[in-house]
PDB file of C-alpha atoms in Angstrom:
ATOM      1  CA  MET N  13     -12.071  -2.871   5.420  1.00  0.00           C
ATOM      2  CA  HIS N  14     -12.169  -3.775   9.096  1.00  0.00           C
ATOM      3  CA  GLU N  15     -13.936  -1.198  11.298  1.00  0.00           C
ATOM      4  CA  GLN N  16     -11.004  -1.223  13.777  1.00  0.00           C
ATOM      5  CA  TYR N  17      -8.418  -0.545  11.025  1.00  0.00           C
ATOM      6  CA  GLY N  18      -7.372   2.880  12.307  1.00  0.00           C
ATOM      7  CA  VAL N  19      -7.966   2.152  16.009  1.00  0.00           C
ATOM      8  CA  ALA N  20      -5.764  -0.888  16.606  1.00  0.00           C
ATOM      9  CA  VAL N  21      -3.072  -2.878  14.825  1.00  0.00           C
ATOM     10  CA  THR N  22      -3.008  -6.617  14.262  1.00  0.00           C
ATOM     11  CA  LEU N  23      -0.028  -8.920  14.130  1.00  0.00           C
ATOM     12  CA  ASP N  24      -0.916 -10.001  10.580  1.00  0.00           C
ATOM     13  CA  GLU N  25      -0.970  -6.374   9.431  1.00  0.00           C
ATOM     14  CA  LEU N  26       2.461  -5.643  10.925  1.00  0.00           C
ATOM     15  CA  ILE N  27       3.997  -8.839   9.532  1.00  0.00           C
ATOM     16  CA  ALA N  28       2.574  -8.013   6.087  1.00  0.00           C
ATOM     17  CA  LEU N  29       4.642  -4.798   6.097  1.00  0.00           C
ATOM     18  CA  ARG N  30       7.743  -6.955   5.643  1.00  0.00           C
ATOM     19  CA  CYS N  31       7.224  -6.999   1.868  1.00  0.00           C
ATOM     20  CA  HIS N  32       7.621  -3.182   1.824  1.00  0.00           C
ATOM     21  CA  ALA N  33      10.957  -3.308   3.655  1.00  0.00           C
ATOM     22  CA  ARG N  34      13.028  -4.768   0.830  1.00  0.00           C
ATOM     23  CA  ARG N  35      16.023  -2.701  -0.240  1.00  0.00           C
ATOM     24  CA  PRO N  36      14.851  -0.672  -3.248  1.00  0.00           C
ATOM     25  CA  ILE N  37      18.324   0.283  -4.511  1.00  0.00           C
ATOM     26  CA  ALA N  38      21.440  -1.860  -4.513  1.00  0.00           C
ATOM     27  CA  HIS N  39      24.425   0.334  -3.748  1.00  0.00           C
ATOM     28  CA  PRO N  40      27.556  -0.491  -5.749  1.00  0.00           C
ATOM     29  CA  PRO N  41      30.513  -1.583  -3.633  1.00  0.00           C
ATOM     30  CA  SER N  42      33.016   1.196  -3.081  1.00  0.00           C
ATOM     31  CA  VAL N  43      35.939  -1.199  -2.690  1.00  0.00           C
ATOM     32  CA  HIS N  44      36.886  -3.917  -5.173  1.00  0.00           C
ATOM     33  CA  LEU N  45      38.019  -7.133  -3.522  1.00  0.00           C
ATOM     34  CA  ARG N  46      41.290  -8.821  -4.424  1.00  0.00           C
ATOM     35  CA  ALA N  47      41.565 -12.562  -4.927  1.00  0.00           C
ATOM     36  CA  ASN N  48      40.745 -14.667  -1.839  1.00  0.00           C
ATOM     37  CA  GLN N  49      39.297 -11.696   0.052  1.00  0.00           C
ATOM     38  CA  ALA N  50      35.753 -11.753   1.308  1.00  0.00           C
ATOM     39  CA  PRO N  51      33.954  -8.980   3.149  1.00  0.00           C
ATOM     40  CA  SER N  52      33.501  -9.541   6.842  1.00  0.00           C
ATOM     41  CA  ALA N  53      30.056 -10.406   8.182  1.00  0.00           C
ATOM     42  CA  ALA N  54      30.655  -7.747  10.804  1.00  0.00           C
ATOM     43  CA  ARG N  55      29.812  -4.165   9.849  1.00  0.00           C
ATOM     44  CA  GLY N  56      30.470  -0.562  10.839  1.00  0.00           C
ATOM     45  CA  GLN N  57      33.487   1.757  10.820  1.00  0.00           C
ATOM     46  CA  GLY N  58      36.531  -0.493  11.090  1.00  0.00           C
ATOM     47  CA  MET N  59      40.215   0.153  11.574  1.00  0.00           C
ATOM     48  CA  ASP N  60      41.576  -2.022   8.737  1.00  0.00           C
ATOM     49  CA  LEU N  61      42.455   0.036   5.680  1.00  0.00           C
ATOM     50  CA  ALA N  62      40.645  -1.264   2.608  1.00  0.00           C
ATOM     51  CA  GLY N  63      41.977   1.251   0.098  1.00  0.00           C
ATOM     52  CA  VAL N  64      41.587   4.808  -1.092  1.00  0.00           C
ATOM     53  CA  ARG N  65      39.357   6.598  -3.543  1.00  0.00           C
ATOM     54  CA  PRO N  66      39.150  10.150  -4.890  1.00  0.00           C
ATOM     55  CA  TYR N  67      37.571  12.680  -2.556  1.00  0.00           C
ATOM     56  CA  HIS N  68      33.902  13.554  -3.194  1.00  0.00           C
ATOM     57  CA  SER N  69      32.052  16.543  -1.809  1.00  0.00           C
ATOM     58  CA  GLY N  70      30.656  15.641   1.609  1.00  0.00           C
ATOM     59  CA  ASP N  71      33.339  13.094   2.526  1.00  0.00           C
ATOM     60  CA  ASP N  72      34.758  13.298   6.035  1.00  0.00           C
ATOM     61  CA  VAL N  73      37.944  15.372   5.919  1.00  0.00           C
ATOM     62  CA  ARG N  74      39.375  13.358   8.822  1.00  0.00           C
ATOM     63  CA  HIS N  75      39.759  10.414   6.428  1.00  0.00           C
ATOM     64  CA  MET N  76      41.910  12.288   3.898  1.00  0.00           C
ATOM     65  CA  ASP N  77      44.964  10.354   2.713  1.00  0.00           C
ATOM     66  CA  TRP N  78      47.561  13.094   2.606  1.00  0.00           C
ATOM     67  CA  ARG N  79      50.332  10.840   1.260  1.00  0.00           C
ATOM     68  CA  VAL N  80      48.344   9.812  -1.818  1.00  0.00           C
ATOM     69  CA  MET N  81      47.291  13.414  -2.331  1.00  0.00           C
ATOM     70  CA  ALA N  82      50.933  14.547  -2.172  1.00  0.00           C
ATOM     71  CA  ARG N  83      51.903  12.006  -4.860  1.00  0.00           C
ATOM     72  CA  SER N  84      48.931  12.464  -7.194  1.00  0.00           C
ATOM     73  CA  GLN N  85      47.963  16.087  -6.503  1.00  0.00           C
ATOM     74  CA  ILE N  86      44.344  14.848  -6.281  1.00  0.00           C
ATOM     75  CA  PRO N  87      42.573  14.618  -2.901  1.00  0.00           C
ATOM     76  CA  HIS N  88      41.841  11.043  -1.790  1.00  0.00           C
ATOM     77  CA  VAL N  89      40.062   9.559   1.240  1.00  0.00           C
ATOM     78  CA  LYS N  90      40.845   6.327   3.062  1.00  0.00           C
ATOM     79  CA  LEU N  91      38.294   3.495   3.046  1.00  0.00           C
ATOM     80  CA  TYR N  92      38.097   0.983   5.868  1.00  0.00           C
ATOM     81  CA  HIS N  93      36.838  -2.578   6.186  1.00  0.00           C
ATOM     82  CA  GLU N  94      33.554  -2.627   8.027  1.00  0.00           C
ATOM     83  CA  ALA N  95      33.655  -3.717  11.654  1.00  0.00           C
ATOM     84  CA  ARG N  96      30.806  -4.934  13.884  1.00  0.00           C
ATOM     85  CA  GLU N  97      27.064  -4.518  13.456  1.00  0.00           C
ATOM     86  CA  GLN N  98      25.445  -1.624  15.225  1.00  0.00           C
ATOM     87  CA  PRO N  99      22.199  -2.280  17.079  1.00  0.00           C
ATOM     88  CA  VAL N 100      19.155  -0.210  16.150  1.00  0.00           C
ATOM     89  CA  TRP N 101      16.741   0.826  18.898  1.00  0.00           C
ATOM     90  CA  ILE N 102      13.124   1.792  18.298  1.00  0.00           C
ATOM     91  CA  VAL N 103      11.433   3.739  21.083  1.00  0.00           C
ATOM     92  CA  ILE N 104       7.628   3.585  21.230  1.00  0.00           C
ATOM     93  CA  ASP N 105       5.563   6.230  23.035  1.00  0.00           C
ATOM     94  CA  GLY N 106       2.675   4.729  25.006  1.00  0.00           C
ATOM     95  CA  ASN N 107       1.229   7.923  26.457  1.00  0.00           C
ATOM     96  CA  ALA N 108      -2.511   8.581  26.292  1.00  0.00           C
ATOM     97  CA  SER N 109      -1.906  11.392  23.769  1.00  0.00           C
ATOM     98  CA  MET N 110      -1.039   8.704  21.189  1.00  0.00           C
ATOM     99  CA  TYR N 111      -4.649   7.419  21.247  1.00  0.00           C
ATOM    100  CA  PHE N 112      -5.979  10.384  19.323  1.00  0.00           C
ATOM    101  CA  GLY N 113      -6.001  10.991  15.617  1.00  0.00           C
ATOM    102  CA  THR N 114      -7.830  11.878  12.451  1.00  0.00           C
ATOM    103  CA  ARG N 115     -10.524  10.001  10.578  1.00  0.00           C
ATOM    104  CA  VAL N 116      -7.810   7.787   9.140  1.00  0.00           C
ATOM    105  CA  ALA N 117      -6.087   6.407  12.254  1.00  0.00           C
ATOM    106  CA  PHE N 118      -4.915   7.031  15.802  1.00  0.00           C
ATOM    107  CA  LYS N 119      -1.364   8.298  16.179  1.00  0.00           C
ATOM    108  CA  SER N 120      -0.552   5.047  18.004  1.00  0.00           C
ATOM    109  CA  VAL N 121      -1.590   3.006  14.945  1.00  0.00           C
ATOM    110  CA  ILE N 122       0.478   5.122  12.537  1.00  0.00           C
ATOM    111  CA  ALA N 123       3.464   4.928  14.924  1.00  0.00           C
ATOM    112  CA  ALA N 124       3.066   1.147  15.245  1.00  0.00           C
ATOM    113  CA  ARG N 125       2.978   0.678  11.469  1.00  0.00           C
ATOM    114  CA  LEU N 126       6.017   2.910  10.999  1.00  0.00           C
ATOM    115  CA  SER N 127       7.898   1.147  13.816  1.00  0.00           C
ATOM    116  CA  ALA N 128       7.147  -2.262  12.303  1.00  0.00           C
ATOM    117  CA  LEU N 129       8.253  -1.116   8.851  1.00  0.00           C
ATOM    118  CA  LEU N 130      11.496   0.261  10.296  1.00  0.00           C
ATOM    119  CA  GLY N 131      11.964  -2.984  12.220  1.00  0.00           C
ATOM    120  CA  TRP N 132      11.622  -5.035   9.032  1.00  0.00           C
ATOM    121  CA  MET N 133      14.067  -2.725   7.241  1.00  0.00           C
ATOM    122  CA  VAL N 134      16.597  -3.241  10.038  1.00  0.00           C
ATOM    123  CA  CYS N 135      16.032  -7.007   9.736  1.00  0.00           C
ATOM    124  CA  GLU N 136      16.596  -6.881   5.948  1.00  0.00           C
ATOM    125  CA  HIS N 137      19.774  -4.876   6.448  1.00  0.00           C
ATOM    126  CA  GLY N 138      21.093  -7.500   8.880  1.00  0.00           C
ATOM    127  CA  ASP N 139      21.400  -5.318  11.971  1.00  0.00           C
ATOM    128  CA  ALA N 140      20.363  -6.163  15.512  1.00  0.00           C
ATOM    129  CA  LEU N 141      17.003  -4.685  16.578  1.00  0.00           C
ATOM    130  CA  GLY N 142      15.838  -3.785  20.060  1.00  0.00           C
ATOM    131  CA  HIS N 143      12.932  -1.742  21.333  1.00  0.00           C
ATOM    132  CA  VAL N 144      11.831   0.316  24.303  1.00  0.00           C
ATOM    133  CA  PHE N 145       8.170   0.887  25.128  1.00  0.00           C
ATOM    134  CA  ALA N 146       7.574   3.901  27.386  1.00  0.00           C
ATOM    135  CA  SER N 147       4.195   4.408  29.019  1.00  0.00           C
ATOM    136  CA  PRO N 148       3.148   6.470  32.053  1.00  0.00           C
ATOM    137  CA  GLU N 149       3.129   3.294  34.166  1.00  0.00           C
ATOM    138  CA  SER N 150       6.409   1.724  33.110  1.00  0.00           C
ATOM    139  CA  ILE N 151       9.264   1.457  30.670  1.00  0.00           C
ATOM    140  CA  THR N 152       9.928  -1.962  29.159  1.00  0.00           C
ATOM    141  CA  GLN N 153      12.938  -2.861  27.070  1.00  0.00           C
ATOM    142  CA  ALA N 154      13.818  -5.803  24.844  1.00  0.00           C
ATOM    143  CA  ARG N 155      17.508  -6.268  24.124  1.00  0.00           C
ATOM    144  CA  ALA N 156      18.705  -6.026  20.553  1.00  0.00           C
ATOM    145  CA  VAL N 157      18.825  -9.319  18.635  1.00  0.00           C
ATOM    146  CA  LEU N 158      19.738 -10.149  15.048  1.00  0.00           C
ATOM    147  CA  GLY N 159      17.454 -11.247  12.282  1.00  0.00           C
ATOM    148  CA  MET N 160      13.763 -11.828  12.010  1.00  0.00           C
ATOM    149  CA  ARG N 161      13.490 -12.614  15.716  1.00  0.00           C
ATOM    150  CA  GLY N 162      14.013  -8.952  16.630  1.00  0.00           C
ATOM    151  CA  ALA N 163      11.414  -7.724  14.128  1.00  0.00           C
ATOM    152  CA  LEU N 164       8.824 -10.309  15.216  1.00  0.00           C
ATOM    153  CA  ARG N 165       9.415  -9.475  18.862  1.00  0.00           C
ATOM    154  CA  LEU N 166       8.845  -5.797  18.043  1.00  0.00           C
ATOM    155  CA  CYS N 167       5.596  -6.610  16.193  1.00  0.00           C
ATOM    156  CA  HIS N 168       4.298  -8.637  19.152  1.00  0.00           C
ATOM    157  CA  ALA N 169       5.151  -5.775  21.534  1.00  0.00           C
ATOM    158  CA  LEU N 170       3.417  -3.248  19.290  1.00  0.00           C
ATOM    159  CA  VAL N 171       0.218  -5.284  19.190  1.00  0.00           C
ATOM    160  CA  ALA N 172       0.278  -5.847  22.955  1.00  0.00           C
ATOM    161  CA  ASN N 173       1.128  -2.278  23.933  1.00  0.00           C
ATOM    162  CA  THR N 174      -0.682  -0.062  21.425  1.00  0.00           C
ATOM    163  CA  GLN N 175      -4.278  -1.164  21.943  1.00  0.00           C
ATOM    164  CA  PRO N 176      -6.743   1.612  22.874  1.00  0.00           C
ATOM    165  CA  CYS N 177      -7.604  -0.109  26.156  1.00  0.00           C
ATOM    166  CA  ALA N 178      -3.940   0.215  27.192  1.00  0.00           C
ATOM    167  CA  ALA N 179      -4.345   4.018  27.327  1.00  0.00           C
ATOM    168  CA  THR N 180      -7.294   3.944  29.707  1.00  0.00           C
ATOM    169  CA  HIS N 181      -5.499   2.546  32.767  1.00  0.00           C
TER     170      HIS N 181
END
C-alpha cells in the first residue's frame, strides 16, 4: 500500500470508484406503458398524468385521486410522467480542519472518496453533476453537466484541491 494512501487522493483511485457506483437494485416500473409510448429522457416530477395506482403508506396525500377513490372506495394516487433532470451539486469543504484524521486517513481524503463515489452514482443515474469547492481563500464552482464529463471534472477538482499542501497556505 502506498505510504500517502490516507494523506492524499490520486486521480486513478477516484476513477476506480466508478465500479462501486453501479445501481445495485433495479426498481420495477410503477407505470406500464401502452403501445407506441416510450418514457421521456427527461426526468423529475412532471405535469402529464401517467395513471393511478392504489395508495401506499407514505405516499403524498396531495396526489390523491379523489374521483377514482369515489368510484372504487379504495384510495388511489396519481402518477405523473417524469419531467426534466435535476442537477446534483456536491459541496467540498477545503478548510484546514479537513487535513486532520485518524491513523486511517485525513478527513479530506475520506470526503474526496465519498464525493467521487457520489459523483459516479449521479453519472450512472443520468443526472447532471456540478460541484462547489469552498476554502478560506476562495469559492470555486463548476456548472452542472451531464454524463461522465461531470464526474471526471469533479475527480480532477478533488485531486487538485484536497492535497495537504493546499491547507498550508
